[in-house]
Short mmCIF file of C-alpha atoms in Angstrom, two decimals:
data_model
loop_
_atom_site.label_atom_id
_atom_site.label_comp_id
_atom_site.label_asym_id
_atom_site.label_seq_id
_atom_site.Cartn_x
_atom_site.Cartn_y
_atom_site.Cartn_z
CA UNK A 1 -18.18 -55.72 54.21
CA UNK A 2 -19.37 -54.92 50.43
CA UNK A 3 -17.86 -51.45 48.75
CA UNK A 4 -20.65 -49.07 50.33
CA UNK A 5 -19.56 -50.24 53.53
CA UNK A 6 -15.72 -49.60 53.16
CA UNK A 7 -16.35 -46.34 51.48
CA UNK A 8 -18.95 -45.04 54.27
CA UNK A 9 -16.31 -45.98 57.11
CA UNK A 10 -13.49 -44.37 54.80
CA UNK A 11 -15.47 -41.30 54.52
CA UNK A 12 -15.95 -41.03 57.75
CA UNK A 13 -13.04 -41.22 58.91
CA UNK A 14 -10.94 -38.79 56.63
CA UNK A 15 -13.22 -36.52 57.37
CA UNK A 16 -13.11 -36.50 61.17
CA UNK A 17 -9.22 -36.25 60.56
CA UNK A 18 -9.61 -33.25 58.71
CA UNK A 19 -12.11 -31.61 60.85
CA UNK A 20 -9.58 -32.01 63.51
CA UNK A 21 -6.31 -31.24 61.92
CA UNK A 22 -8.41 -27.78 60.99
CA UNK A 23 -9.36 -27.27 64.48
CA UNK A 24 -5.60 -27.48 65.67
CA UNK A 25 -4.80 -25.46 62.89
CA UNK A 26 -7.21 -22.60 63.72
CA UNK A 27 -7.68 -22.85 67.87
CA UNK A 28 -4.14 -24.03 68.86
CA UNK A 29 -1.46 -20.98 68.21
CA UNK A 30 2.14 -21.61 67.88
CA UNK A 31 4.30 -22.35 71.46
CA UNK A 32 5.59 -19.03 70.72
CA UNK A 33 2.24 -17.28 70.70
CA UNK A 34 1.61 -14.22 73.14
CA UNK A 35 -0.43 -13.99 75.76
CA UNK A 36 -0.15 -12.24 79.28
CA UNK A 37 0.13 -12.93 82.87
CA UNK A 38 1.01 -17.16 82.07
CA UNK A 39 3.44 -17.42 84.65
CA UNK A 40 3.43 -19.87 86.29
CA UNK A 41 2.46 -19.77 90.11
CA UNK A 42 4.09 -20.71 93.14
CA UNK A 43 4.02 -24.79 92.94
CA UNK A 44 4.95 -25.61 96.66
CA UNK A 45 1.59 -26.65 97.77
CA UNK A 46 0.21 -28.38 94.85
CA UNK A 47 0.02 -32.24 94.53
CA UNK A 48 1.77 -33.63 92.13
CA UNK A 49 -1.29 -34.68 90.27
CA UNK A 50 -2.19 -30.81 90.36
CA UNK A 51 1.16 -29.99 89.10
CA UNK A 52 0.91 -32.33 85.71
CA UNK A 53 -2.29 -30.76 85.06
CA UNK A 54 -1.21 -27.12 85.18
CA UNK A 55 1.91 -28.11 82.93
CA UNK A 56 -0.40 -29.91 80.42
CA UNK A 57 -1.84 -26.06 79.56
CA UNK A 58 1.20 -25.01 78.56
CA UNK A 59 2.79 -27.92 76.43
CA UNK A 60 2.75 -27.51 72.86
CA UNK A 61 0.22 -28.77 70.40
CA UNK A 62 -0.46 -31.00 66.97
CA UNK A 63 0.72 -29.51 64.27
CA UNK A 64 2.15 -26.76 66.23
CA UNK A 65 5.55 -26.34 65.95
CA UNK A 66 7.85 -25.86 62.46
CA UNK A 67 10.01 -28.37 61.61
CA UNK A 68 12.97 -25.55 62.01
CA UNK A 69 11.72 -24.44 65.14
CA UNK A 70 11.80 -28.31 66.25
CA UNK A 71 15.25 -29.01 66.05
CA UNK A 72 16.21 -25.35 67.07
CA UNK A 73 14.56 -26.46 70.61
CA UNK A 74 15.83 -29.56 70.91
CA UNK A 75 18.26 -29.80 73.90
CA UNK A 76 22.34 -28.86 72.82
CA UNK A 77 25.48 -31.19 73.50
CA UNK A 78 26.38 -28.86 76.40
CA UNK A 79 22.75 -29.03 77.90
CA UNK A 80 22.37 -32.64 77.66
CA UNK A 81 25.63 -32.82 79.51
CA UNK A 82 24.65 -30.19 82.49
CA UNK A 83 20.90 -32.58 82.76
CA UNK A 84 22.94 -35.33 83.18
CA UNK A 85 24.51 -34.02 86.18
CA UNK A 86 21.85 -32.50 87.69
CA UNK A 87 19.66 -35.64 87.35
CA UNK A 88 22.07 -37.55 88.93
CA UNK A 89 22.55 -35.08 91.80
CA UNK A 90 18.88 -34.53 92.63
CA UNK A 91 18.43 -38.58 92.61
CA UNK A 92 20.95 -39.18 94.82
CA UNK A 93 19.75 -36.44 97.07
CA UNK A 94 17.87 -37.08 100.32
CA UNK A 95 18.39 -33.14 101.90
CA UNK A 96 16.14 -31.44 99.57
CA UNK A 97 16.45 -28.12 101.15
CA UNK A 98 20.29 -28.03 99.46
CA UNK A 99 19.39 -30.43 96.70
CA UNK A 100 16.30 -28.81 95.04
CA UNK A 101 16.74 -25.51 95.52
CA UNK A 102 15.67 -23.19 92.93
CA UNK A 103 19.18 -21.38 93.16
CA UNK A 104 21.05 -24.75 92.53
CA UNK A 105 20.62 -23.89 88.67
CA UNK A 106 22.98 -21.41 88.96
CA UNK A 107 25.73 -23.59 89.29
CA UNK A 108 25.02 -25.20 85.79
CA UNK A 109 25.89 -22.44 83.42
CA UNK A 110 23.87 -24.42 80.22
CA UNK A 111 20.99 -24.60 82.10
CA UNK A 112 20.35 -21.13 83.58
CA UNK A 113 17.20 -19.59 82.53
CA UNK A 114 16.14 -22.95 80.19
CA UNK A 115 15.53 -24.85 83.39
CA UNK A 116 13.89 -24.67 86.68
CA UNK A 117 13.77 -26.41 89.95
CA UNK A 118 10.70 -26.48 91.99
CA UNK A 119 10.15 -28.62 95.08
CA UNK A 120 6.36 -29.91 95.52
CA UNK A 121 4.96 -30.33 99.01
CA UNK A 122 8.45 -31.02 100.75
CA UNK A 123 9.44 -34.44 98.95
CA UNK A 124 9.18 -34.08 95.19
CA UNK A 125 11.85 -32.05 93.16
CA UNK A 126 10.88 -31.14 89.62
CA UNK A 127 12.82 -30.07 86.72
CA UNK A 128 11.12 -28.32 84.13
CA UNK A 129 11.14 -25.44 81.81
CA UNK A 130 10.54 -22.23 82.76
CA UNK A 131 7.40 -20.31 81.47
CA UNK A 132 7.60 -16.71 81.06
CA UNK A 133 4.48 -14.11 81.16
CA UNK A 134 4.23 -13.39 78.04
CA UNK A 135 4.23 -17.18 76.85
CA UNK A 136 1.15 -19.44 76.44
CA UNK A 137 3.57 -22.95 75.93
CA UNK A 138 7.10 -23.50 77.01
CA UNK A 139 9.04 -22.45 74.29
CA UNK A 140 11.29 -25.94 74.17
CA UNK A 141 8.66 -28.00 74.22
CA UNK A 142 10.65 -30.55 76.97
CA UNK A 143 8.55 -31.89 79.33
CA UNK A 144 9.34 -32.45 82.66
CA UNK A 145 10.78 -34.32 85.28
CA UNK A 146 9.78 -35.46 89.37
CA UNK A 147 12.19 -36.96 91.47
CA UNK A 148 10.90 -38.35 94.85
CA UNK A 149 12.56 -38.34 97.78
CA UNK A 150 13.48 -41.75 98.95
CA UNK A 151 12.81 -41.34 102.69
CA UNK A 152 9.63 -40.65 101.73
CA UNK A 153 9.21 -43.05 98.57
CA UNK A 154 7.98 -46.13 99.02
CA UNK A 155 8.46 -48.14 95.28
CA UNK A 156 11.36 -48.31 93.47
CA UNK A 157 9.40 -47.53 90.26
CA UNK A 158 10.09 -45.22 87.66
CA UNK A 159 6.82 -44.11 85.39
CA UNK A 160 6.90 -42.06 82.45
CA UNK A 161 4.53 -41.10 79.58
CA UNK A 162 5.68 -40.08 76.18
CA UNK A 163 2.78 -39.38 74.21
CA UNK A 164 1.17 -36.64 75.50
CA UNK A 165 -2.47 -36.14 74.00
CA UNK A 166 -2.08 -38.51 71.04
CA UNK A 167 -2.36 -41.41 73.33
CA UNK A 168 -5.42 -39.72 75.35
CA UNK A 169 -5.40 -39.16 78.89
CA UNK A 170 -2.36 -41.45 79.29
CA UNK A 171 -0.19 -38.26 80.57
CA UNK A 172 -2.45 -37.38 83.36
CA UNK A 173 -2.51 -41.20 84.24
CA UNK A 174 0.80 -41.92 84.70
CA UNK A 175 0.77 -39.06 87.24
CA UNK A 176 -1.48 -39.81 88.91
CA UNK A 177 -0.65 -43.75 89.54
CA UNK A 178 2.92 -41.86 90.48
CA UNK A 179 1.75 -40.22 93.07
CA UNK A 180 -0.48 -42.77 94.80
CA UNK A 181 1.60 -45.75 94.50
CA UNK A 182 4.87 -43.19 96.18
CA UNK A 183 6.53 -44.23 93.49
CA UNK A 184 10.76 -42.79 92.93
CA UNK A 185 10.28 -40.94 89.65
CA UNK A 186 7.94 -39.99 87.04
CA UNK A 187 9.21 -38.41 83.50
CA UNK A 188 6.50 -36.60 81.01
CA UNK A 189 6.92 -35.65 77.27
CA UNK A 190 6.37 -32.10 76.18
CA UNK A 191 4.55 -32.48 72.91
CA UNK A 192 2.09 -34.87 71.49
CA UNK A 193 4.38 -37.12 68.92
CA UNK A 194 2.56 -34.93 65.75
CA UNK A 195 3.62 -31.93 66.99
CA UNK A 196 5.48 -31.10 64.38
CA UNK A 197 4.04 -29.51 61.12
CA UNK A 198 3.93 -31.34 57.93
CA UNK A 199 6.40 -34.49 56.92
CA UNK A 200 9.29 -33.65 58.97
CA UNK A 201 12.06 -36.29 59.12
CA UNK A 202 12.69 -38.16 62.78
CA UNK A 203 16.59 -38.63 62.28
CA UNK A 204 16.15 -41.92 64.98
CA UNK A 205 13.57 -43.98 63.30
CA UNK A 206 12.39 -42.52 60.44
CA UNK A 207 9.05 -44.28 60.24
CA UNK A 208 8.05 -42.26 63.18
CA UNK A 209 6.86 -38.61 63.63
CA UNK A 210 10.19 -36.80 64.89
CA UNK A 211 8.43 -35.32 68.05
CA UNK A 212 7.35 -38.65 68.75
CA UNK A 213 9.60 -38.82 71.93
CA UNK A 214 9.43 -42.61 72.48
CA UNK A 215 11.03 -43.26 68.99
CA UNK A 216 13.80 -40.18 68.90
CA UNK A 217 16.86 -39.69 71.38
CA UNK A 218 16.86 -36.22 70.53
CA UNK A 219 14.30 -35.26 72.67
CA UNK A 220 14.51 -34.22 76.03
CA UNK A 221 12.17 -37.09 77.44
CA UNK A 222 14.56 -39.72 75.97
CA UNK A 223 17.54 -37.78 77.91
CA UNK A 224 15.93 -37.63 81.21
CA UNK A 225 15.11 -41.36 81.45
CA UNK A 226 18.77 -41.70 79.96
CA UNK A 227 20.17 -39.51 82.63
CA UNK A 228 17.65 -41.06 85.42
CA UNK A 229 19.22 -45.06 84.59
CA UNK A 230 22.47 -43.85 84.97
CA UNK A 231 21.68 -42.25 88.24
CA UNK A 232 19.75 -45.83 89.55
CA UNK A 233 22.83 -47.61 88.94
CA UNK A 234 25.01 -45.17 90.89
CA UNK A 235 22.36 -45.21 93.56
CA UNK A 236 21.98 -48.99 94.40
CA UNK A 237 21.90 -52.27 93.64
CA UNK A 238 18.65 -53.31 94.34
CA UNK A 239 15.73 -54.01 91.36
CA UNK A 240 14.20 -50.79 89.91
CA UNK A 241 11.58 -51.12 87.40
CA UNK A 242 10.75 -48.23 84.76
CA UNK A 243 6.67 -48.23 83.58
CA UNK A 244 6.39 -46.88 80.51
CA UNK A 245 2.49 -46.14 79.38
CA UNK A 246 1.14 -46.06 76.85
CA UNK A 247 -2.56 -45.94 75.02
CA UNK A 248 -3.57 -47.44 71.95
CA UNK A 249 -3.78 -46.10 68.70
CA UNK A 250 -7.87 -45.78 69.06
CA UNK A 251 -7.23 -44.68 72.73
CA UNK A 252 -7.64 -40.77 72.15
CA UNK A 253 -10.62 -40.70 69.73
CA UNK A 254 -12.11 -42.65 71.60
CA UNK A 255 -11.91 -40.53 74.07
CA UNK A 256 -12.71 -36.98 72.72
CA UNK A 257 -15.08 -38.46 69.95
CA UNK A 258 -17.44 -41.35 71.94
CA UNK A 259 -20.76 -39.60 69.72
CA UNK A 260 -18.72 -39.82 66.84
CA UNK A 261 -18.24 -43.42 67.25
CA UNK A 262 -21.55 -44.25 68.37
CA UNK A 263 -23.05 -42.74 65.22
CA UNK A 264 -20.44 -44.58 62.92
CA UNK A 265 -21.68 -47.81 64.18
CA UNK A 266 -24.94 -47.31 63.62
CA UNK A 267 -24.36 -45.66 59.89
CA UNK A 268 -21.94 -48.18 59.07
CA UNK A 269 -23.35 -51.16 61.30
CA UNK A 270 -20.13 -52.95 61.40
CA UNK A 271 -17.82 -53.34 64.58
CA UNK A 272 -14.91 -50.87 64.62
CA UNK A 273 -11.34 -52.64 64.22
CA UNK A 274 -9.02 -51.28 67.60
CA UNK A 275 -5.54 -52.38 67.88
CA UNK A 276 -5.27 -55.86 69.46
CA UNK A 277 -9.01 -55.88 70.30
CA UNK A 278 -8.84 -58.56 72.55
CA UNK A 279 -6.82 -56.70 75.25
CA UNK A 280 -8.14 -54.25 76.95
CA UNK A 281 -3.94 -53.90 78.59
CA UNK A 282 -1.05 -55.14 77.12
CA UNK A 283 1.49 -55.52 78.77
CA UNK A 284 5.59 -56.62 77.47
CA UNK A 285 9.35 -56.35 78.24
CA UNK A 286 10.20 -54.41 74.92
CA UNK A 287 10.16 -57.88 73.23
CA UNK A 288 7.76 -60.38 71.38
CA UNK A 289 6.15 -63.72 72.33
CA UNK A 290 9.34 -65.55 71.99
CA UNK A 291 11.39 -64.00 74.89
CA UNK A 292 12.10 -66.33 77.81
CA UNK A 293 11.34 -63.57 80.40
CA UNK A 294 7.09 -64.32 79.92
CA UNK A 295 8.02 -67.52 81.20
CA UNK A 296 9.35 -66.64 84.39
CA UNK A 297 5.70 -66.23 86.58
CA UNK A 298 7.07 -63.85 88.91
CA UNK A 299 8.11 -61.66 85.89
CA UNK A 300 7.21 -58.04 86.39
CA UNK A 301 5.06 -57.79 83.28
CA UNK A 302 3.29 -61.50 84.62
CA UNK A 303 2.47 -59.97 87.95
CA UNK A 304 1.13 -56.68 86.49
CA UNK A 305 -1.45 -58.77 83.87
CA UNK A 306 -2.10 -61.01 86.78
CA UNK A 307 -2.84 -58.14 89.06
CA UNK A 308 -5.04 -56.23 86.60
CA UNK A 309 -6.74 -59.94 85.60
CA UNK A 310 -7.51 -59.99 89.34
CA UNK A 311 -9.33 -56.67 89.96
CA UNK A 312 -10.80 -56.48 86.11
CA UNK A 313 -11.69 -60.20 85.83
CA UNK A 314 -9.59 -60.43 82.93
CA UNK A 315 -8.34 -58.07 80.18
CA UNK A 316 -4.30 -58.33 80.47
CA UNK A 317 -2.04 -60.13 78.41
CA UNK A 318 1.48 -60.43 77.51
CA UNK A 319 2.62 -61.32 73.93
CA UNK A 320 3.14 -64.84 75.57
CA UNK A 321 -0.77 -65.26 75.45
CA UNK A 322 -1.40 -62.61 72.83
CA UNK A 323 1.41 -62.94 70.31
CA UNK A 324 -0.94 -61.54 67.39
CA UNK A 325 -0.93 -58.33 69.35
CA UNK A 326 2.48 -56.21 68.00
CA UNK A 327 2.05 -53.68 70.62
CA UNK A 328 5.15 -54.72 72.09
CA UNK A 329 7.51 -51.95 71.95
CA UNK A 330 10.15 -53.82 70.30
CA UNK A 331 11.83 -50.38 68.61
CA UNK A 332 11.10 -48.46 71.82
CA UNK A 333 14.45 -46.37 71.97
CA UNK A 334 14.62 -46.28 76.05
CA UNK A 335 13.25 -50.05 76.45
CA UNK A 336 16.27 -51.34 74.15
CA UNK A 337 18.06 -49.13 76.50
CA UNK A 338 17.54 -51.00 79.03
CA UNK A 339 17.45 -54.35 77.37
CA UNK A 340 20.91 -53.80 76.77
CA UNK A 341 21.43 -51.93 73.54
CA UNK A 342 24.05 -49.27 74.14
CA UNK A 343 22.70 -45.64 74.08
CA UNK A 344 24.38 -45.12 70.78
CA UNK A 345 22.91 -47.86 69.22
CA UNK A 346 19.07 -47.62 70.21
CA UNK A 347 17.64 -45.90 67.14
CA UNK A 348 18.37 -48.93 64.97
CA UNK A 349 19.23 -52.02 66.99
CA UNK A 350 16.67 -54.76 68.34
CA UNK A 351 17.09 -55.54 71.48
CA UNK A 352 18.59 -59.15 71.90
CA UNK A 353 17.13 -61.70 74.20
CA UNK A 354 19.23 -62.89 76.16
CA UNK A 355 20.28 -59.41 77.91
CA UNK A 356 16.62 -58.61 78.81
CA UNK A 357 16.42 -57.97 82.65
CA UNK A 358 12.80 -57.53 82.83
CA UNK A 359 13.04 -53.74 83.87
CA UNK A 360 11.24 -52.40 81.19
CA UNK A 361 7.63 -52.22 81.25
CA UNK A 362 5.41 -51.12 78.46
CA UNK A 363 1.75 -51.03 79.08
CA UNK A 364 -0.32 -50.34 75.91
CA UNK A 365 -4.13 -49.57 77.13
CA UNK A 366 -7.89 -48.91 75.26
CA UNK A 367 -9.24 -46.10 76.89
CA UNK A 368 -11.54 -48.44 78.69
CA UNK A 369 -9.40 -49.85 80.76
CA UNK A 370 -6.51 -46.17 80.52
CA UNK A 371 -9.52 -44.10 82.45
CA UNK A 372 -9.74 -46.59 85.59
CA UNK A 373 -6.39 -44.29 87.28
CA UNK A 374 -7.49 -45.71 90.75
CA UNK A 375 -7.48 -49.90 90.00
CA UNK A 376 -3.97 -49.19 87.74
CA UNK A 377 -3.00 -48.02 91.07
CA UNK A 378 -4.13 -51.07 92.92
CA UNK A 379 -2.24 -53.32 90.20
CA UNK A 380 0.45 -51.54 90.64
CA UNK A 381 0.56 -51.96 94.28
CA UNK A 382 -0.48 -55.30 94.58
CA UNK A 383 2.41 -56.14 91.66
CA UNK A 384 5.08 -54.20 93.14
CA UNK A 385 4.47 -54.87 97.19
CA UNK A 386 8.45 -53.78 97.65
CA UNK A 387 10.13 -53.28 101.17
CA UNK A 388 13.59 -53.24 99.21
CA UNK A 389 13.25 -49.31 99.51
CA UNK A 390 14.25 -49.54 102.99
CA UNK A 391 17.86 -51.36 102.13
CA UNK A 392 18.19 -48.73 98.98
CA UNK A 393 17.96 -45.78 101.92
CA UNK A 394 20.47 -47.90 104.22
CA UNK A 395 23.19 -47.68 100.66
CA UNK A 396 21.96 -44.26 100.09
CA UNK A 397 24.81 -41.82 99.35
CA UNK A 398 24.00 -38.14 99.87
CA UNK A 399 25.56 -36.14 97.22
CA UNK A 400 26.98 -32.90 98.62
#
């Protein structure tokens, strides 16, 4: 490209960046803003897919939320504590009409009026934030959590989503491949990872924004799926497997600005550089091209690019046959959680090889391949074809 060219595409692009860091500024209020009769209302019927996308409304924004207001929110010792039992109570739970009750807060005196239990159509229990009338966003900006019954569960799989917005419609995906595959659990972020105004300081990994919940075990996304591993591990001993997606750095624009792209091209008339261009999915353990675990075919990050190579006709790689690709999630906090790295330790240690268990699944996505929610639902089916559910029922101990 000669100089024109660089400083046309340059142009271009700081200036759609500021056009839409003024439109947060200016449409989206604070997640303490006013405004009345945003209660939420009664949840029983809807589907889960329903559910996410009356949440959505109310989580916070970009560029939102004050650094002190941040880290006021962010869940206390004592709270973390009281989600940790109650995760592990509603998981191990099969009776739903004791075990997600909305009065069963009550009994955890940390969590009364910060956190509500609402039971969707019989056999999903969610734990969430309340949202009062005269709030437009939940003030603590923490997400939420679905637990699904296991009688009526079919996959032992555990999705989750922590960029909210950022990443594009990945949020809304990963609910609704939840719900259609009958998977055990699904785990959404509050707040898009720039929620937070100006340069504030993630105390995890500094390089990252500090609402950016995949990169800080402050938040209360990283405690749920915390909370939720412990609770697998008391519940049984067969395989679980935690998705975590993901979209692309480009996924998002591409989505809310596909004119704006199409005129770059033509005013610049050069291709536009995505992240690892030549995968439309990518698809790792937590760890590069060198781990042993690619080279195990019935790997569950193999069968999920095989899958999605099926019904695509191509598209999916692993950093086995992409290693230029660095969308691996190698300093994902909850993957090296998984990998092995003890809790305390996530925010700066790799994860090492040899403890990788191939549980962890991070799936980066364009937002070609992020908006086809009903074939992601086929590859996950076809990947994950698990009776195993039936045995986890049979070791199933009701907490009372």
């Amino acid at each position: 490209m000669n100089k024109i060219t660089i400083f046309k595409l340059l142009l271009v692009v700081v200036t759609t960046l500021s056009i839409e860091y003024a439109i947060c500024r200016i449409v989206v209020s604070s997640p303490l803003s006013i405004s009345s009769g945003t209660a939420l209302p009664s949840l029983s019927n809807e589907s889960v897919v329903s559910f996410h996308a009356l949440m959505e409304k109310h989580f916070s924004r970009s560029q939102s939320i004050t650094e002190a207001e941040w880290n006021r929110n962010l869940p206390t010792e004592n709270e973390t504590t009281q989600i940790f039992e109650l995760v592990r109570r509603i998981y191990l739970a099969t009776d739903y009409d004791v075990h997600c009750s909305s009065s069963m807060i009550k009994q955890y005196q940390y969590l009364i009026d910060r956190i509500q239990i609402t039971r969707l159509q019989d056999n999903y229990c969610v734990i969430h934030e309340p949202l009062l009338r005269n709030q437009s966003y939940f003030l603590r900006s923490w997400g939420y959590m679905i637990v699904h019954n296991p009688i009526t569960a079919k996959r032992l799989l555990h999705h989750s989503a922590p960029h909210y917005r950022t990443d594009g419609d990945v949020c809304a995906q990963a609910a609704y491949v939840f719900e259609h595959t009958k998977s055990r659990s699904l785990i959404i972020a509050g707040a898009p990872r720039d929620a937070v105004i100006g340069n504030a300081k993630n105390r995890c990994q500094a390089n990252n924004y500090p609402a950016d919940a995949a990169h800080n075990n402050l938040t209360m996304f990283h405690i749920f799926n915390t909370a939720l591993r412990y609770a697998v591990e008391a519940d049984t001993k067969n395989k679980n497997y935690f998705i975590q997606w993901h979209g692309m750095a480009n996924s998002s624009y591409y989505a809310i600005y596909p004119l704006f792209y199409c005129l770059l091209l033509i005013w610049v008339y050069v291709p536009i550089s995505f992240s690892c261009p030549q995968a439309d999915a990518f698809i790792s353990a937590g760890l590069g091209s060198q781990a042993a675990i690619y080279a195990h075919c019935d790997a569950a990050a193999n069968l999920v690019r095989d899958h999605y190579n099926i019904i695509e006709g191509g598209g999916a790689h692993t950093p086995a046959t992409l290693p230029s690709c660095k969308l691996a999630g190698t300093t994902n906090i909850f993957g090296r959680f998984l990998n092995g790295v003890p809790s305390t330790e996530v925010c700066y240690r790799k994860s090492e090889i040899k403890n990788t268990n191939g549980m962890f699944l991070h799936i980066e996505q364009h937002y070609v391949a992020m908006r086809r929610f009903d074939d992601w639902v086929k590859v996950i089916e076809a990947a994950f074809n698990m009776e195993e559910l039936k045995d986890a029922i049979v070791n199933h101990v009701d907490v009372i």
